Short mmCIF file of C-alpha atoms in Angstrom, two decimals:
data_model
loop_
_atom_site.label_atom_id
_atom_site.label_comp_id
_atom_site.label_asym_id
_atom_site.label_seq_id
_atom_site.Cartn_x
_atom_site.Cartn_y
_atom_site.Cartn_z
CA UNK A 1 110.41 96.13 90.12
CA UNK A 2 113.45 96.57 92.33
CA UNK A 3 112.94 98.94 95.26
CA UNK A 4 115.68 100.79 97.11
CA UNK A 5 115.43 103.03 100.16
CA UNK A 6 116.33 103.96 103.77
CA UNK A 7 115.21 106.39 106.49
CA UNK A 8 117.28 107.52 109.46
CA UNK A 9 120.73 106.27 110.47
CA UNK A 10 122.34 105.92 113.88
CA UNK A 11 121.27 104.24 117.10
CA UNK A 12 118.50 106.79 117.62
CA UNK A 13 116.68 105.10 114.76
CA UNK A 14 116.40 101.77 116.62
CA UNK A 15 112.77 101.59 117.56
CA UNK A 16 110.93 100.01 120.43
CA UNK A 17 110.41 96.30 119.97
CA UNK A 18 113.50 95.87 117.79
CA UNK A 19 116.38 95.01 120.06
CA UNK A 20 119.99 95.72 119.12
CA UNK A 21 121.42 92.27 119.69
CA UNK A 22 123.78 89.66 118.30
CA UNK A 23 121.27 86.91 118.91
CA UNK A 24 119.79 84.36 116.52
CA UNK A 25 116.21 85.51 115.87
CA UNK A 26 113.32 83.37 116.98
CA UNK A 27 111.06 81.83 114.34
CA UNK A 28 108.16 84.11 115.33
CA UNK A 29 109.12 87.65 114.30
CA UNK A 30 106.55 89.24 116.62
CA UNK A 31 108.41 87.79 119.58
CA UNK A 32 111.87 87.94 118.08
CA UNK A 33 114.82 90.07 118.91
CA UNK A 34 115.55 91.10 115.35
CA UNK A 35 119.23 91.76 115.12
CA UNK A 36 120.24 95.24 114.03
CA UNK A 37 123.95 95.87 114.14
CA UNK A 38 125.27 99.30 115.08
CA UNK A 39 128.19 98.80 112.68
CA UNK A 40 127.25 98.30 109.01
CA UNK A 41 128.93 95.36 107.31
CA UNK A 42 128.31 92.75 104.61
CA UNK A 43 125.07 90.87 105.34
CA UNK A 44 125.46 91.82 109.00
CA UNK A 45 121.76 91.70 109.90
CA UNK A 46 120.75 88.64 107.89
CA UNK A 47 119.26 86.11 110.33
CA UNK A 48 120.45 82.52 110.65
CA UNK A 49 117.36 80.36 110.92
CA UNK A 50 117.17 76.72 112.02
CA UNK A 51 117.55 74.05 109.30
CA UNK A 52 114.33 72.97 107.60
CA UNK A 53 113.43 70.23 105.14
CA UNK A 54 110.25 71.29 103.36
CA UNK A 55 108.78 69.36 100.46
CA UNK A 56 109.56 71.56 97.45
CA UNK A 57 107.76 70.95 94.16
CA UNK A 58 110.24 70.00 91.46
CA UNK A 59 113.14 69.31 93.83
CA UNK A 60 114.02 65.64 93.34
CA UNK A 61 116.89 63.22 93.99
CA UNK A 62 119.88 63.95 91.77
CA UNK A 63 120.82 61.79 88.81
CA UNK A 64 123.41 59.19 89.70
CA UNK A 65 126.99 60.18 89.01
CA UNK A 66 129.68 62.53 90.25
CA UNK A 67 129.71 64.91 87.30
CA UNK A 68 127.45 66.51 84.70
CA UNK A 69 127.72 63.66 82.23
CA UNK A 70 124.47 62.02 83.26
CA UNK A 71 122.62 65.36 83.03
CA UNK A 72 124.06 66.00 79.58
CA UNK A 73 122.87 62.55 78.49
CA UNK A 74 119.20 63.45 79.07
CA UNK A 75 116.87 63.28 76.09
CA UNK A 76 114.60 66.28 75.64
CA UNK A 77 111.04 65.11 74.95
CA UNK A 78 108.95 67.91 73.49
CA UNK A 79 105.16 67.63 73.92
CA UNK A 80 102.44 69.80 72.42
CA UNK A 81 101.39 72.47 74.93
CA UNK A 82 99.03 74.52 72.76
CA UNK A 83 99.20 77.50 70.47
CA UNK A 84 101.73 75.89 68.17
CA UNK A 85 104.24 75.50 71.01
CA UNK A 86 105.97 72.51 72.58
CA UNK A 87 107.05 72.02 76.19
CA UNK A 88 109.64 69.86 77.93
CA UNK A 89 111.14 69.40 81.39
CA UNK A 90 114.72 68.42 82.21
CA UNK A 91 116.77 68.13 85.39
CA UNK A 92 119.75 70.18 86.53
CA UNK A 93 121.86 69.81 89.68
CA UNK A 94 120.60 71.78 92.65
CA UNK A 95 124.25 72.28 93.58
CA UNK A 96 126.72 72.10 90.71
CA UNK A 97 129.47 71.29 93.21
CA UNK A 98 127.57 68.14 94.22
CA UNK A 99 125.44 67.18 91.17
CA UNK A 100 124.39 63.73 92.34
CA UNK A 101 122.69 64.76 95.58
CA UNK A 102 119.55 66.68 94.50
CA UNK A 103 118.18 68.14 91.27
CA UNK A 104 115.85 70.95 90.24
CA UNK A 105 113.31 70.63 87.45
CA UNK A 106 113.70 73.12 84.59
CA UNK A 107 110.71 73.75 82.33
CA UNK A 108 110.96 75.03 78.72
CA UNK A 109 108.63 76.07 75.91
CA UNK A 110 109.62 76.03 72.24
CA UNK A 111 108.14 77.73 69.18
CA UNK A 112 109.63 75.70 66.31
CA UNK A 113 111.36 77.36 63.37
CA UNK A 114 109.22 77.78 60.26
CA UNK A 115 111.88 78.70 57.68
CA UNK A 116 114.99 77.05 56.32
CA UNK A 117 117.87 76.94 56.74
CA UNK A 118 117.51 76.59 60.52
CA UNK A 119 119.86 78.73 62.58
CA UNK A 120 119.43 76.74 65.78
CA UNK A 121 117.82 77.91 69.00
CA UNK A 122 117.27 81.45 70.24
CA UNK A 123 116.84 81.37 74.01
CA UNK A 124 114.80 84.27 75.43
CA UNK A 125 114.32 85.67 78.91
CA UNK A 126 112.01 88.54 80.00
CA UNK A 127 113.89 89.57 83.15
CA UNK A 128 112.52 90.10 86.63
CA UNK A 129 114.31 88.34 88.19
CA UNK A 130 111.57 85.77 88.26
CA UNK A 131 109.55 86.42 85.11
CA UNK A 132 108.55 83.42 82.99
CA UNK A 133 110.59 82.68 79.90
CA UNK A 134 107.96 80.14 78.87
CA UNK A 135 105.36 82.90 78.70
CA UNK A 136 107.71 85.15 76.74
CA UNK A 137 108.41 82.45 74.15
CA UNK A 138 104.70 82.13 73.41
CA UNK A 139 104.29 85.86 72.66
CA UNK A 140 107.78 86.74 71.44
CA UNK A 141 107.98 88.92 68.33
CA UNK A 142 109.60 86.55 65.83
CA UNK A 143 109.01 88.24 62.47
CA UNK A 144 112.36 88.02 60.74
CA UNK A 145 113.56 85.34 63.16
CA UNK A 146 111.57 82.41 61.73
CA UNK A 147 114.76 80.40 61.14
CA UNK A 148 115.20 80.03 64.88
CA UNK A 149 113.49 77.75 67.33
CA UNK A 150 112.42 80.25 70.02
CA UNK A 151 112.90 78.68 73.45
CA UNK A 152 111.98 80.27 76.74
CA UNK A 153 112.64 78.60 80.06
CA UNK A 154 111.54 79.43 83.57
CA UNK A 155 114.80 79.95 85.50
CA UNK A 156 115.29 77.85 88.62
CA UNK A 157 113.15 79.12 91.48
CA UNK A 158 110.47 80.55 89.18
CA UNK A 159 107.33 79.57 87.29
CA UNK A 160 107.25 75.85 86.51
CA UNK A 161 110.94 75.36 87.36
CA UNK A 162 111.03 74.40 91.04
CA UNK A 163 109.55 77.69 92.24
CA UNK A 164 110.34 79.50 95.48
CA UNK A 165 107.39 79.27 97.86
CA UNK A 166 106.72 81.64 100.76
CA UNK A 167 103.59 82.34 102.77
CA UNK A 168 100.07 82.72 101.39
CA UNK A 169 98.10 85.46 99.62
CA UNK A 170 96.62 87.03 102.75
CA UNK A 171 100.04 87.48 104.35
CA UNK A 172 101.45 88.78 101.07
CA UNK A 173 98.63 91.32 100.85
CA UNK A 174 99.42 92.43 104.40
CA UNK A 175 103.09 92.89 103.48
CA UNK A 176 102.20 94.98 100.43
CA UNK A 177 99.84 97.10 102.53
CA UNK A 178 102.67 98.21 104.82
CA UNK A 179 104.00 101.72 104.38
CA UNK A 180 107.14 101.16 102.29
CA UNK A 181 108.41 104.70 102.99
CA UNK A 182 107.98 104.93 106.77
CA UNK A 183 107.42 108.34 108.33
CA UNK A 184 107.91 107.39 111.96
CA UNK A 185 109.37 104.74 114.26
CA UNK A 186 106.18 102.66 114.38
CA UNK A 187 105.90 102.41 110.59
CA UNK A 188 109.60 101.57 110.33
CA UNK A 189 109.28 98.86 112.97
CA UNK A 190 106.29 97.36 111.16
CA UNK A 191 108.20 97.33 107.86
CA UNK A 192 111.22 95.63 109.42
CA UNK A 193 109.04 93.01 111.09
CA UNK A 194 107.17 92.49 107.84
CA UNK A 195 110.30 91.84 105.80
CA UNK A 196 111.71 89.59 108.50
CA UNK A 197 108.51 87.52 108.56
CA UNK A 198 108.50 87.34 104.76
CA UNK A 199 112.06 86.03 104.60
CA UNK A 200 111.40 83.56 107.38
CA UNK A 201 108.35 82.20 105.55
CA UNK A 202 110.35 81.71 102.35
CA UNK A 203 112.97 79.76 104.31
CA UNK A 204 110.28 77.67 106.00
CA UNK A 205 108.63 76.71 102.70
CA UNK A 206 111.65 76.58 100.37
CA UNK A 207 114.67 75.71 102.52
CA UNK A 208 117.99 75.12 100.77
CA UNK A 209 116.51 75.95 97.37
CA UNK A 210 117.03 79.59 98.42
CA UNK A 211 120.78 78.94 98.52
CA UNK A 212 120.92 77.73 94.91
CA UNK A 213 118.98 80.15 92.69
CA UNK A 214 121.74 82.66 91.96
CA UNK A 215 122.27 84.09 88.50
CA UNK A 216 125.51 82.10 88.26
CA UNK A 217 123.59 78.86 88.76
CA UNK A 218 120.91 79.94 86.28
CA UNK A 219 123.66 80.58 83.73
CA UNK A 220 125.06 77.10 84.31
CA UNK A 221 121.54 75.81 83.66
CA UNK A 222 121.42 77.81 80.43
CA UNK A 223 124.64 76.25 79.18
CA UNK A 224 123.24 72.82 80.07
CA UNK A 225 120.08 73.62 78.06
CA UNK A 226 122.18 74.82 75.14
CA UNK A 227 123.91 71.46 74.98
CA UNK A 228 120.68 69.50 75.44
CA UNK A 229 119.07 71.19 72.41
CA UNK A 230 122.20 70.40 70.39
CA UNK A 231 123.58 73.91 69.78
CA UNK A 232 127.34 74.50 69.55
CA UNK A 233 126.92 78.18 70.51
CA UNK A 234 124.36 80.07 72.57
CA UNK A 235 122.10 82.52 70.75
CA UNK A 236 120.14 84.58 73.25
CA UNK A 237 117.95 87.65 73.75
CA UNK A 238 117.32 88.88 77.27
CA UNK A 239 115.50 91.91 78.64
CA UNK A 240 116.30 93.79 81.86
CA UNK A 241 117.51 91.22 84.45
CA UNK A 242 117.83 88.93 81.43
CA UNK A 243 120.80 91.11 80.45
CA UNK A 244 122.48 90.11 83.69
CA UNK A 245 121.96 86.48 82.74
CA UNK A 246 123.45 87.14 79.30
CA UNK A 247 126.41 89.15 80.60
CA UNK A 248 127.15 86.51 83.23
CA UNK A 249 127.02 83.83 80.54
CA UNK A 250 129.56 85.83 78.53
CA UNK A 251 131.85 85.85 81.58
CA UNK A 252 131.51 82.18 82.53
CA UNK A 253 131.13 80.66 79.06
CA UNK A 254 132.66 83.23 76.74
CA UNK A 255 133.92 80.71 74.14
CA UNK A 256 130.36 79.33 73.87
CA UNK A 257 128.75 82.66 73.01
CA UNK A 258 127.12 83.04 69.62
CA UNK A 259 124.87 86.07 69.16
CA UNK A 260 123.64 87.66 72.38
CA UNK A 261 121.26 90.64 72.60
CA UNK A 262 121.12 92.40 75.98
CA UNK A 263 118.16 94.79 75.91
CA UNK A 264 117.42 97.28 78.75
CA UNK A 265 120.75 96.62 80.41
CA UNK A 266 121.04 96.45 84.18
CA UNK A 267 123.92 97.64 86.34
CA UNK A 268 126.75 95.11 86.38
CA UNK A 269 129.32 97.49 87.88
CA UNK A 270 128.06 97.40 91.51
CA UNK A 271 129.53 100.87 91.98
CA UNK A 272 127.36 102.98 89.70
CA UNK A 273 126.03 106.26 91.04
CA UNK A 274 122.92 105.78 88.88
CA UNK A 275 120.08 104.17 90.82
CA UNK A 276 116.81 102.77 89.52
CA UNK A 277 114.71 105.50 91.15
CA UNK A 278 116.47 108.05 88.92
CA UNK A 279 115.05 106.25 85.89
CA UNK A 280 111.55 106.39 87.33
CA UNK A 281 111.92 110.09 88.19
CA UNK A 282 113.10 110.79 84.64
CA UNK A 283 110.22 108.82 83.13
CA UNK A 284 107.65 110.53 85.37
CA UNK A 285 109.06 113.92 84.42
CA UNK A 286 108.89 113.06 80.72
CA UNK A 287 105.30 111.95 81.19
CA UNK A 288 104.43 115.14 83.09
CA UNK A 289 105.87 117.31 80.31
CA UNK A 290 103.88 115.34 77.71
CA UNK A 291 100.70 115.59 79.77
CA UNK A 292 101.05 119.34 80.32
CA UNK A 293 101.59 120.00 76.62
CA UNK A 294 98.16 118.46 76.00
CA UNK A 295 96.44 120.43 78.77
CA UNK A 296 95.60 117.17 80.47
CA UNK A 297 93.33 116.82 83.47
CA UNK A 298 96.28 116.92 85.87
CA UNK A 299 97.66 120.37 85.00
CA UNK A 300 98.91 122.85 82.45
CA UNK A 301 102.60 122.72 83.36
CA UNK A 302 105.06 119.93 84.04
CA UNK A 303 105.26 120.93 87.69
CA UNK A 304 101.47 121.03 88.00
CA UNK A 305 101.28 117.43 86.76
CA UNK A 306 104.07 116.27 89.09
CA UNK A 307 102.33 118.03 91.99
CA UNK A 308 99.06 116.29 91.10
CA UNK A 309 100.71 112.85 91.19
CA UNK A 310 102.74 113.43 94.35
CA UNK A 311 99.82 115.22 95.98
CA UNK A 312 97.66 112.13 95.48
CA UNK A 313 100.39 109.89 96.89
CA UNK A 314 100.83 112.14 99.94
CA UNK A 315 97.08 112.18 100.63
CA UNK A 316 97.02 108.40 100.49
CA UNK A 317 99.78 108.36 103.09
CA UNK A 318 97.38 110.13 105.45
CA UNK A 319 94.50 107.81 104.61
CA UNK A 320 94.01 104.92 102.19
CA UNK A 321 91.24 104.96 99.59
CA UNK A 322 88.71 102.10 100.03
CA UNK A 323 88.37 99.78 97.03
CA UNK A 324 85.75 97.15 97.82
CA UNK A 325 87.18 94.85 100.48
CA UNK A 326 90.65 96.28 99.88
CA UNK A 327 92.25 99.73 99.90
CA UNK A 328 94.55 101.78 97.71
CA UNK A 329 97.41 102.68 100.05
CA UNK A 330 100.22 105.06 99.26
CA UNK A 331 102.61 102.15 98.68
CA UNK A 332 100.24 100.40 96.28
CA UNK A 333 99.56 103.65 94.43
CA UNK A 334 103.30 104.21 94.00
CA UNK A 335 103.55 100.71 92.56
CA UNK A 336 100.60 101.41 90.25
CA UNK A 337 102.14 104.63 88.91
CA UNK A 338 105.48 102.88 88.45
CA UNK A 339 103.77 100.03 86.59
CA UNK A 340 102.34 102.44 84.01
CA UNK A 341 105.76 103.97 83.33
CA UNK A 342 106.99 100.61 81.99
CA UNK A 343 104.70 100.96 78.98
CA UNK A 344 106.18 104.21 77.64
CA UNK A 345 104.12 106.76 75.73
CA UNK A 346 101.39 104.26 74.85
CA UNK A 347 100.56 103.90 78.56
CA UNK A 348 100.64 107.60 79.40
CA UNK A 349 96.99 108.41 78.59
CA UNK A 350 95.94 105.53 80.83
CA UNK A 351 98.16 106.81 83.64
CA UNK A 352 96.45 110.20 83.40
CA UNK A 353 93.05 108.55 83.65
CA UNK A 354 94.14 106.41 86.61
CA UNK A 355 95.46 109.35 88.63
CA UNK A 356 92.38 111.43 87.81
CA UNK A 357 90.11 108.55 88.83
CA UNK A 358 91.88 108.18 92.18
CA UNK A 359 91.61 111.94 92.71
CA UNK A 360 87.86 111.51 92.23
CA UNK A 361 87.61 108.66 94.72
CA UNK A 362 88.02 105.61 92.46
CA UNK A 363 91.20 103.72 93.32
CA UNK A 364 90.44 100.52 91.43
CA UNK A 365 92.42 101.37 88.24
CA UNK A 366 95.66 102.19 90.10
CA UNK A 367 95.17 99.19 92.39
CA UNK A 368 94.82 96.93 89.35
CA UNK A 369 98.04 98.35 87.92
CA UNK A 370 99.82 97.67 91.20
CA UNK A 371 98.48 94.11 91.24
CA UNK A 372 99.83 93.57 87.74
CA UNK A 373 103.35 94.64 88.72
CA UNK A 374 103.12 92.62 91.95
CA UNK A 375 102.08 89.50 89.98
CA UNK A 376 98.73 89.30 91.79
CA UNK A 377 95.74 87.97 89.85
CA UNK A 378 92.09 88.90 90.08
CA UNK A 379 91.40 86.13 92.59
CA UNK A 380 94.05 87.40 95.00
CA UNK A 381 96.69 84.76 94.29
CA UNK A 382 100.29 85.76 93.64
CA UNK A 383 102.47 84.31 90.92
CA UNK A 384 105.89 82.92 91.64
CA UNK A 385 107.67 86.06 90.43
CA UNK A 386 106.69 88.01 93.54
CA UNK A 387 108.53 85.51 95.72
CA UNK A 388 111.40 84.71 93.37
CA UNK A 389 112.26 88.38 92.80
CA UNK A 390 113.77 89.09 96.24
CA UNK A 391 115.00 85.51 96.64
CA UNK A 392 117.20 85.78 93.54
CA UNK A 393 118.10 89.43 94.00
CA UNK A 394 119.17 89.06 97.63
CA UNK A 395 121.24 85.97 96.84
CA UNK A 396 123.02 87.88 94.06
CA UNK A 397 123.80 91.06 95.97
CA UNK A 398 126.97 91.50 97.98
CA UNK A 399 126.14 95.16 98.62
CA UNK A 400 123.81 94.58 101.60
CA UNK A 401 125.39 96.01 104.75
CA UNK A 402 122.44 95.84 107.10
CA UNK A 403 119.48 97.89 108.31
CA UNK A 404 121.32 101.05 109.26
CA UNK A 405 123.15 101.13 105.94
CA UNK A 406 119.78 100.76 104.18
CA UNK A 407 118.57 103.78 106.14
CA UNK A 408 121.61 105.80 105.10
CA UNK A 409 121.27 104.67 101.48
CA UNK A 410 117.63 105.81 101.45
CA UNK A 411 118.72 109.28 102.50
CA UNK A 412 121.21 109.35 99.60
CA UNK A 413 118.62 107.98 97.17
CA UNK A 414 116.23 110.81 97.97
CA UNK A 415 118.86 113.36 97.02
CA UNK A 416 119.42 111.59 93.70
CA UNK A 417 115.73 110.96 92.95
CA UNK A 418 113.48 113.22 95.04
CA UNK A 419 110.21 111.52 94.02
CA UNK A 420 110.66 107.76 93.67
CA UNK A 421 113.79 107.81 95.80
CA UNK A 422 111.51 108.85 98.63
CA UNK A 423 108.45 106.73 97.86
CA UNK A 424 110.34 103.48 97.20
CA UNK A 425 111.53 103.55 100.81
CA UNK A 426 114.39 101.68 102.53
CA UNK A 427 115.55 98.38 101.05
CA UNK A 428 115.17 96.11 104.08
CA UNK A 429 114.40 93.01 102.00
CA UNK A 430 118.00 91.87 101.59
CA UNK A 431 119.13 93.16 104.98
CA UNK A 432 116.78 90.63 106.60
CA UNK A 433 117.03 87.83 104.04
CA UNK A 434 117.78 84.46 105.73
CA UNK A 435 120.47 83.31 103.26
CA UNK A 436 124.08 84.45 102.79
CA UNK A 437 124.92 86.19 99.51
CA UNK A 438 126.50 84.18 96.70
CA UNK A 439 130.12 84.80 95.80
CA UNK A 440 130.46 88.02 93.76
CA UNK A 441 131.52 87.84 90.13
CA UNK A 442 133.38 90.47 88.11
CA UNK A 443 131.91 90.49 84.61
CA UNK A 444 134.10 91.36 81.64
CA UNK A 445 133.24 88.71 79.04
CA UNK A 446 136.83 88.66 77.80
CA UNK A 447 136.39 85.57 75.61
CA UNK A 448 132.93 86.40 74.27
CA UNK A 449 131.87 87.15 70.70
CA UNK A 450 130.48 90.67 70.01
CA UNK A 451 127.56 91.38 72.37
CA UNK A 452 124.71 93.74 71.45
CA UNK A 453 123.83 96.00 74.42
CA UNK A 454 120.68 98.12 74.03
CA UNK A 455 119.61 101.01 76.23
CA UNK A 456 116.67 103.39 76.05
CA UNK A 457 117.20 107.04 76.96
CA UNK A 458 113.80 107.18 78.70
CA UNK A 459 113.84 103.72 80.27
CA UNK A 460 112.22 103.90 83.70
CA UNK A 461 113.43 100.65 85.27
CA UNK A 462 116.96 100.39 83.85
CA UNK A 463 118.37 103.91 83.42
CA UNK A 464 120.20 104.46 80.14
CA UNK A 465 123.58 105.00 81.80
CA UNK A 466 123.52 101.35 82.87
CA UNK A 467 123.58 100.28 79.22
CA UNK A 468 126.46 102.65 78.55
CA UNK A 469 128.34 101.18 81.51
CA UNK A 470 127.58 97.57 80.53
CA UNK A 471 128.73 98.07 76.95
CA UNK A 472 131.93 99.66 78.22
CA UNK A 473 132.63 96.99 80.85
CA UNK A 474 132.01 94.05 78.52
CA UNK A 475 135.13 93.79 76.39
CA UNK A 476 133.13 92.92 73.28
CA UNK A 477 130.10 95.07 74.10
CA UNK A 478 128.53 97.12 71.29
CA UNK A 479 126.11 99.86 72.37
CA UNK A 480 122.82 100.54 70.57
CA UNK A 481 120.81 103.52 71.85
CA UNK A 482 117.04 103.82 71.54
CA UNK A 483 115.92 107.43 71.92
CA UNK A 484 112.54 106.78 73.45
CA UNK A 485 110.44 105.87 76.46
CA UNK A 486 109.50 102.68 78.27
CA UNK A 487 111.29 99.57 79.42
CA UNK A 488 112.98 97.55 76.69
CA UNK A 489 113.40 98.44 73.03
CA UNK A 490 113.24 95.41 70.69
CA UNK A 491 109.90 94.16 69.44
CA UNK A 492 107.85 96.81 67.70
CA UNK A 493 108.87 100.14 69.25
CA UNK A 494 111.51 101.09 66.70
CA UNK A 495 111.99 99.70 63.22
CA UNK A 496 115.60 100.85 63.47
CA UNK A 497 116.28 98.79 66.61
CA UNK A 498 114.36 95.82 65.22
CA UNK A 499 116.34 95.80 61.98
CA UNK A 500 119.66 95.98 63.83
CA UNK A 501 118.70 93.08 66.12
CA UNK A 502 117.37 90.89 63.30
CA UNK A 503 120.42 91.54 61.08
CA UNK A 504 122.69 90.68 64.00
CA UNK A 505 120.84 87.49 64.98
CA UNK A 506 120.29 86.23 61.43
CA UNK A 507 123.30 87.48 59.50
CA UNK A 508 125.78 88.10 62.29
CA UNK A 509 126.00 91.78 61.25
CA UNK A 510 127.48 93.79 64.12
CA UNK A 511 126.46 97.48 64.04
CA UNK A 512 128.82 100.36 64.68
CA UNK A 513 129.33 100.93 68.39
CA UNK A 514 127.16 103.85 69.54
CA UNK A 515 124.54 103.71 66.79
CA UNK A 516 121.36 105.58 67.76
CA UNK A 517 117.74 104.83 66.84
CA UNK A 518 114.36 106.48 67.24
#
């Protein structure tokens, strides 16, 4: 889940212990003078940390040669990895400008085609950034798509593909326990120090890998994988951030596009007035209306239900709810509520039960939901997605203009989305990320084949307008609208959407632009 926010702007917001300085921060954030510029500018507050050379799993010497030829000559060896699937690892250049120096390991899973004639490979990606394509391939809904080999790969920096590593579970828990929507100078200072320490730990444990996990580099990997599996064109289905991968592929490798489905489209305009928190506010409002119509435990009117949810969150801000050796804080409860909005109407009864349970003193259900979205397992360990998410996102963004700009943006976000715009808090992650942003890319996909762009009118995480904008910006974009709730549309929610996607992927049938489904 991407989180935006900000609190107060101006020099008065600089708190004790955070010195306004143009210095290079020390390695220990508790003793550091964390730089906060009084003039917002691109990446102005990102620290420059000393060079490091950590041992990174999957980062190996590059294949000999000055170009991609030796990488393209690799043989893919598929081995049984259970459940009727096969797995394989290949190498890709860490830096495509210098392919022979170092290489990352890319890990794939394949579900072989079961019908003839074969149509080649359908690559799939679940989004994130940082979610596992290997896991998606194993559970992907493939009825009607049996002529394809379904292949999911963990993008570089994630899962089994040379993952980003930061600090340990205890420190990650402490970060997630911070108040993400600070109410005073002390909470703001703690949040800034926390994000600084997090970024510094990722640099310490991952080093230059952090400089080479952009979406552009992932797309170059995808074209390498396409060639290694022997496909002349890329066939692809991506959800959420996976639509950014697909759209970027259409821009960089337009002539190589086959049939691409971009479901739950993200913002590729970089100037949209629609923010993610607006999608969550819309989804929560839709849920509240549904709940009230059923005289649910939280209230008899939409406003009563909204007040019950926000009232719980505000009480948790004044005091966390003990849950065994842990606690349900306001920030974790916000994450738990947000997590349940991803599931659409099927998850709404459970959300009601979770909020009611917390109201009655039991915070475990909401805490478990937060853990799920944070990629934290029952033993307290975090998956790679938690660390890869900001690492990829902050490398991709050229919109970061520092701490004070994040504060000002938070104020704007709260006017656009009064509930989640407030609770998501200021986006200090990228402002304090220890790596410069990658070069920006304007995405038009001028040379691409027709691209299917799907948006849901009630999507919480990728507001519908983003799909409208993506379909308009991509020169060959074709918009399909799902009139329903939850994040993502293909795969069992709507027979109409499923039929359109299957006909497109199997027959090449392109629907009329603007078709709507329920």
